[in-house]
mmCIF file of C-alpha atoms in Angstrom:
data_model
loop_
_atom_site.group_PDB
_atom_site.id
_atom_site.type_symbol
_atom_site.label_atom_id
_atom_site.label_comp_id
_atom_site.label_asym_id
_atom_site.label_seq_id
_atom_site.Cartn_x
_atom_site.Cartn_y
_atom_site.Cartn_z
ATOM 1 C CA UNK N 1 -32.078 -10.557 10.222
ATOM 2 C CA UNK N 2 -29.803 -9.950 13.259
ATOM 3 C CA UNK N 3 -30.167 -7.108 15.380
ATOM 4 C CA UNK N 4 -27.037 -4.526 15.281
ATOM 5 C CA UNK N 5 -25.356 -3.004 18.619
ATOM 6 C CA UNK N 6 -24.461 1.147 17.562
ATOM 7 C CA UNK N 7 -21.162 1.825 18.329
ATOM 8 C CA UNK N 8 -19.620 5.948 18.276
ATOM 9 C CA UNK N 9 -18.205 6.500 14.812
ATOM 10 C CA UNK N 10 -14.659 4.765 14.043
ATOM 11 C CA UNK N 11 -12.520 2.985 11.687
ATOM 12 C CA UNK N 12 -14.167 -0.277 11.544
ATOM 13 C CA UNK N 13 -13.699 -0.289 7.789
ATOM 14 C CA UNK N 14 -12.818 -3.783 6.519
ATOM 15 C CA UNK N 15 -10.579 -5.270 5.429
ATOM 16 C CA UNK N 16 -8.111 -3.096 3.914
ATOM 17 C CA UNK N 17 -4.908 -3.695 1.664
ATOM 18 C CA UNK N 18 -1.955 -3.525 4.402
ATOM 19 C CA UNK N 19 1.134 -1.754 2.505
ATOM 20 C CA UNK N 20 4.882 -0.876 2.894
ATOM 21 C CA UNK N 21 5.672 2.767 1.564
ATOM 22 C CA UNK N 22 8.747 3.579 0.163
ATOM 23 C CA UNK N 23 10.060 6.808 0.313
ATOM 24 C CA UNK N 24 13.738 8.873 0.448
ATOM 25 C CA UNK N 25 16.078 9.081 -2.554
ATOM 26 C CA UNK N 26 18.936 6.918 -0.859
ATOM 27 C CA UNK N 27 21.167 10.103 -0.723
ATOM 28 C CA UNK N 28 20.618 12.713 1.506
ATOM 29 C CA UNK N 29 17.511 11.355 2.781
ATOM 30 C CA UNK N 30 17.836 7.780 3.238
ATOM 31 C CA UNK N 31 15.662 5.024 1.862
ATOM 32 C CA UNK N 32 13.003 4.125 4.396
ATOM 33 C CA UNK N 33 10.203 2.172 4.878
ATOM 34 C CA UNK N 34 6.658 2.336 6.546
ATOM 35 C CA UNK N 35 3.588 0.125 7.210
ATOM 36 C CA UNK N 36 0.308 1.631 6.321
ATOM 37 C CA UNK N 37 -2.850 0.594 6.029
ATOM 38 C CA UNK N 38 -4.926 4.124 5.815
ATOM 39 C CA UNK N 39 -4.330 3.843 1.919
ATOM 40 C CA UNK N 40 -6.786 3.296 -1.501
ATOM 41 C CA UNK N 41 -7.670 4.692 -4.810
ATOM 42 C CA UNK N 42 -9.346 7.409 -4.974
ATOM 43 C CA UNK N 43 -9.330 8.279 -9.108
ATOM 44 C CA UNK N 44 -8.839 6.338 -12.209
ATOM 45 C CA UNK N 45 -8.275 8.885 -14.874
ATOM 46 C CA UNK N 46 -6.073 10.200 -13.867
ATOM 47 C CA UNK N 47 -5.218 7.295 -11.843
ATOM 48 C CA UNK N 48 -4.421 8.541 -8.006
ATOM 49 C CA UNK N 49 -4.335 7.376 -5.347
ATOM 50 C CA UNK N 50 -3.914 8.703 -0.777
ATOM 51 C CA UNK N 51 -1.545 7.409 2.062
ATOM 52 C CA UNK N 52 -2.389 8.530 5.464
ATOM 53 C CA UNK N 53 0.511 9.725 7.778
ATOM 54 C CA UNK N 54 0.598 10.404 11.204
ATOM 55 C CA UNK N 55 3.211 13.612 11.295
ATOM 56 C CA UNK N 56 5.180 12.700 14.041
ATOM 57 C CA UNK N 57 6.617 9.540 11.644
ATOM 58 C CA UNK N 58 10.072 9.899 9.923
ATOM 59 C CA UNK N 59 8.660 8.875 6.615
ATOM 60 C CA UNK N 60 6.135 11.829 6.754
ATOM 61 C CA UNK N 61 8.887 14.449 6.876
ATOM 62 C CA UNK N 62 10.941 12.719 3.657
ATOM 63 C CA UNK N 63 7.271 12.218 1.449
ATOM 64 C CA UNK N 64 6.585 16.237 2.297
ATOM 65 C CA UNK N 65 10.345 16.531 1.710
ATOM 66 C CA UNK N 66 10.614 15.009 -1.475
ATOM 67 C CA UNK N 67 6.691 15.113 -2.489
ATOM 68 C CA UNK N 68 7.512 11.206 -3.687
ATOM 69 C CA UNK N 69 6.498 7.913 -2.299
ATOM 70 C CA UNK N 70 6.209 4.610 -3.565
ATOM 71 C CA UNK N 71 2.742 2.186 -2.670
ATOM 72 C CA UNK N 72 4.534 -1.680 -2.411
ATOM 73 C CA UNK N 73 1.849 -4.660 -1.910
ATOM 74 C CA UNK N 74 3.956 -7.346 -0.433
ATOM 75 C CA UNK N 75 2.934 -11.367 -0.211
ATOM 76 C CA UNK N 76 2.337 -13.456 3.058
ATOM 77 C CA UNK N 77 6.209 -14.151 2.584
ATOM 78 C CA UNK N 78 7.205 -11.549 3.941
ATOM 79 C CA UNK N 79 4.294 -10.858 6.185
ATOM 80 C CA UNK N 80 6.995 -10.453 9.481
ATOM 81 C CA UNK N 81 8.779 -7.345 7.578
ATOM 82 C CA UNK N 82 5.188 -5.866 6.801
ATOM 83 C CA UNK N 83 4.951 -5.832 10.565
ATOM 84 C CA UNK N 84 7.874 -4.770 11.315
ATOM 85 C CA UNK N 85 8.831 -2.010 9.508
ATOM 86 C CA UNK N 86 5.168 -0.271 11.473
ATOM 87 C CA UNK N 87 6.866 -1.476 14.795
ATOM 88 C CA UNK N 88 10.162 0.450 14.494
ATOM 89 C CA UNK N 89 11.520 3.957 13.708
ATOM 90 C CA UNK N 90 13.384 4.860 10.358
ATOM 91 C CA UNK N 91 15.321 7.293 12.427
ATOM 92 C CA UNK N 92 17.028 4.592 14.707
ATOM 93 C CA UNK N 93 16.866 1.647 11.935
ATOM 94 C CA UNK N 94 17.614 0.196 8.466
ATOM 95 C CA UNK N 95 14.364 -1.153 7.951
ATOM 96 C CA UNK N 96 15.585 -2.609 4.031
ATOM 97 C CA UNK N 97 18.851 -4.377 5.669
ATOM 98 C CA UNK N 98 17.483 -5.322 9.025
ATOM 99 C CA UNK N 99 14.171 -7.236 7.070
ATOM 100 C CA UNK N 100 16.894 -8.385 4.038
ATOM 101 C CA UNK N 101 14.710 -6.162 1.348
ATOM 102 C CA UNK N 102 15.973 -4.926 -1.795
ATOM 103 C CA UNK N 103 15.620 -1.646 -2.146
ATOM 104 C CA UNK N 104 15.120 -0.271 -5.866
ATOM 105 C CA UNK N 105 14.922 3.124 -7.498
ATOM 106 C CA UNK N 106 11.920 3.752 -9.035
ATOM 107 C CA UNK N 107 11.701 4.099 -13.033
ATOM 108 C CA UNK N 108 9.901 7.305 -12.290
ATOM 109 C CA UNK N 109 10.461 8.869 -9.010
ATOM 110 C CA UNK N 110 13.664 8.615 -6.701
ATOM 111 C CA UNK N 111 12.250 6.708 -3.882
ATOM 112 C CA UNK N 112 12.645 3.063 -3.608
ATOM 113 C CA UNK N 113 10.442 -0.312 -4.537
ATOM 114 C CA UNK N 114 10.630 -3.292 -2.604
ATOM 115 C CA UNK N 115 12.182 -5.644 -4.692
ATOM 116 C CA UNK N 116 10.367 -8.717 -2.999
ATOM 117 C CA UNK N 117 6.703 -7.137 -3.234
ATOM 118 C CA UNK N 118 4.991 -8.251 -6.228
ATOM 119 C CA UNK N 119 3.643 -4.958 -7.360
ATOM 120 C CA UNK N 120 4.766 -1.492 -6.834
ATOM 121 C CA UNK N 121 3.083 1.738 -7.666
ATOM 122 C CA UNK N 122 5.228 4.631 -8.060
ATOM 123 C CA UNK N 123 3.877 7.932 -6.416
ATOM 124 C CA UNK N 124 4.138 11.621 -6.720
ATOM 125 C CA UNK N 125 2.042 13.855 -4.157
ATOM 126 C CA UNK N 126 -0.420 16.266 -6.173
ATOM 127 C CA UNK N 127 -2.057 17.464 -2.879
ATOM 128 C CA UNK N 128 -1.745 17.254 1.227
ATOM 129 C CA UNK N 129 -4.841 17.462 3.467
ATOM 130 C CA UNK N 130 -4.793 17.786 7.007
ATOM 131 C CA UNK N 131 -7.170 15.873 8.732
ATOM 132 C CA UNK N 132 -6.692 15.901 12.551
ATOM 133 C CA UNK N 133 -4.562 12.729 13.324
ATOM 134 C CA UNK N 134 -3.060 12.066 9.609
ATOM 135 C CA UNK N 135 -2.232 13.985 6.806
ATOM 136 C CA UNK N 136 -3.826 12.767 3.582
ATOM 137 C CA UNK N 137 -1.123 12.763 1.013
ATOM 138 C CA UNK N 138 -3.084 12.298 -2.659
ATOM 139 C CA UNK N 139 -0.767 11.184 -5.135
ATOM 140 C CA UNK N 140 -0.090 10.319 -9.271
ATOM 141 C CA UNK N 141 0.169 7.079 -9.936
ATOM 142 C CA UNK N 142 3.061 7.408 -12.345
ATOM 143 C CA UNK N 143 4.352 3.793 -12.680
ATOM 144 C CA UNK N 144 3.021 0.127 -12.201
ATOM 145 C CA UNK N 145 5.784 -2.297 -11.766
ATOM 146 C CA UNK N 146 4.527 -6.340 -11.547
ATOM 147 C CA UNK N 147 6.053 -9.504 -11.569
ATOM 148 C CA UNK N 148 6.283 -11.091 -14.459
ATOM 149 C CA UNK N 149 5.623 -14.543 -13.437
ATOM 150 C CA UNK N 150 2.107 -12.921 -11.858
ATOM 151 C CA UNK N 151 0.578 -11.781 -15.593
ATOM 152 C CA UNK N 152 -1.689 -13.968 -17.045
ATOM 153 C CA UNK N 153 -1.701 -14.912 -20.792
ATOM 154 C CA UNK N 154 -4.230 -11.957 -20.909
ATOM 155 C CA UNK N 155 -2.119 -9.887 -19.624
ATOM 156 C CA UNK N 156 -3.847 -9.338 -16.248
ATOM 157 C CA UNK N 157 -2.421 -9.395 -12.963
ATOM 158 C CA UNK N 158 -3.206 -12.926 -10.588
ATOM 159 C CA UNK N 159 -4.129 -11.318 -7.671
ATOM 160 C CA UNK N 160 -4.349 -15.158 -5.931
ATOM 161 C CA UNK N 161 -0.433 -15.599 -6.671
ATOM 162 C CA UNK N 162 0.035 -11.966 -5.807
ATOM 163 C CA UNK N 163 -1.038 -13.589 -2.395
ATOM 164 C CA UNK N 164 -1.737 -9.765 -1.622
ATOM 165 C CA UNK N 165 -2.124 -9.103 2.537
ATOM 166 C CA UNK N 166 -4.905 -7.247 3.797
ATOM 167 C CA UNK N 167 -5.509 -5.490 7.503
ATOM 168 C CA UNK N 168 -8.298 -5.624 9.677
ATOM 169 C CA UNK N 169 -8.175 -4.496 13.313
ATOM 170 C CA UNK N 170 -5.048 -5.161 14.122
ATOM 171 C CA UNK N 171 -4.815 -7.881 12.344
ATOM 172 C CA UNK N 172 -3.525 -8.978 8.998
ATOM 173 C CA UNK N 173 -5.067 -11.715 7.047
ATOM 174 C CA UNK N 174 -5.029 -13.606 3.498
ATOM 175 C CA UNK N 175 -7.359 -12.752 0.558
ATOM 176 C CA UNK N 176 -9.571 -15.630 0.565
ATOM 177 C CA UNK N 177 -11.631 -17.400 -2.127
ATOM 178 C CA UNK N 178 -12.546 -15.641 -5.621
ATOM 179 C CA UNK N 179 -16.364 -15.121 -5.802
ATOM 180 C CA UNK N 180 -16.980 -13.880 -8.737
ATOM 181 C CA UNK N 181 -15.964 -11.145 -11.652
ATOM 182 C CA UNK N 182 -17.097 -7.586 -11.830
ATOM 183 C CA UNK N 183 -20.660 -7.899 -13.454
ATOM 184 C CA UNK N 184 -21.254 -11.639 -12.673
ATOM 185 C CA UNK N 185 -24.589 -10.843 -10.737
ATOM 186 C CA UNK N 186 -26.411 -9.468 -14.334
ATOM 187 C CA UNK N 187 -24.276 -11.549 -16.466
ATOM 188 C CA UNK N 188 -26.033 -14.537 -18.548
ATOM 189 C CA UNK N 189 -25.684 -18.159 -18.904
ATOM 190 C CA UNK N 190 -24.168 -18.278 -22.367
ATOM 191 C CA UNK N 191 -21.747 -14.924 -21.266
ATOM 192 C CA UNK N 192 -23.602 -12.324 -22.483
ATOM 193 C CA UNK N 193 -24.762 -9.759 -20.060
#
């Protein structure tokens, strides 16, 4: 066993999924886009999840604005917009046209998927929680759009084609090997558990 250095309290949670948010209605609050990484599930039924927002971000005033948002995971492809879109202001830039994305309505809410991300979760913001340096925004999960071409015969999303990014750090990385399916530590040779 190594020994372990104590550092003060901090985010060294890791790795995390890296995400662009969606939000405006493309009329008078225009489609825009933001990097986040303070985001998970935090309920299954009902099925919810949170974003954290700093406030001084454009995209925080059009998600309180519209109480919408959409969650889009986006693939190593088009790893250089998922960077970008943290880097630079929706106020001063077209984040969809200046990173050619397609921006889409959602089938359930008024902001926008990303078109090139393989899975996009449509969001509507049940509460807001102020927590010092973000605000918390909990959200529905109202919609699940995937790729086709990423559902299995079974009907299950292929999170290895999905080539999903996470963030860790500063950094983003790959998902790496599979190890193993929920329950394979108790589960028997023949299958059984």
């Amino acid at each position: 066993m190594s020994n372990k250095k104590v550092w003060p309290g901090s985010t060294q949670l890791l790795p995390i999924p890296a995400v662009l948010v969606g939000c405006g209605n493309g009329r008078e609050m225009k489609y825009n886009l933001l990097t986040v990484a303070w985001t998970g599930i935090v309920c299954s039924d009902p099925a919810m999840l949170s974003v954290s927002i700093r406030p001084e971000r454009f995209s925080y005033a059009l998600i309180k604005r519209s109480g919408e948002f959409t969650v889009n995971m986006p693939s190593r492809k088009i790893a250089s917009a998922l960077d970008y879109c943290g880097v630079v202001s929706g106020r001063d830039h077209d984040k969809f046209n200046e990173c050619s994305l397609t921006a889409r309505p959602g089938e359930t809410v008024q902001a926008p998927i990303v078109a090139e991300c393989p899975v996009s979760l449509e969001c509507r913001v049940s509460k807001t929680l102020e927590l010092g340096s973000h605000v918390m925004f909990v959200a529905d999960i109202l919609a699940v759009q995937v790729d086709e071409s990423l559902i299995s015969n079974k009907g299950a999303l292929d999170v290895r084609q999905a080539d999903p990014i996470a963030y860790a750090h500063g950094g983003y990385y790959g998902i790496g090997d599979f190890i193993g399916g929920f329950g394979f530590s108790v589960k028997k040779k023949d299958g059984a558990r």
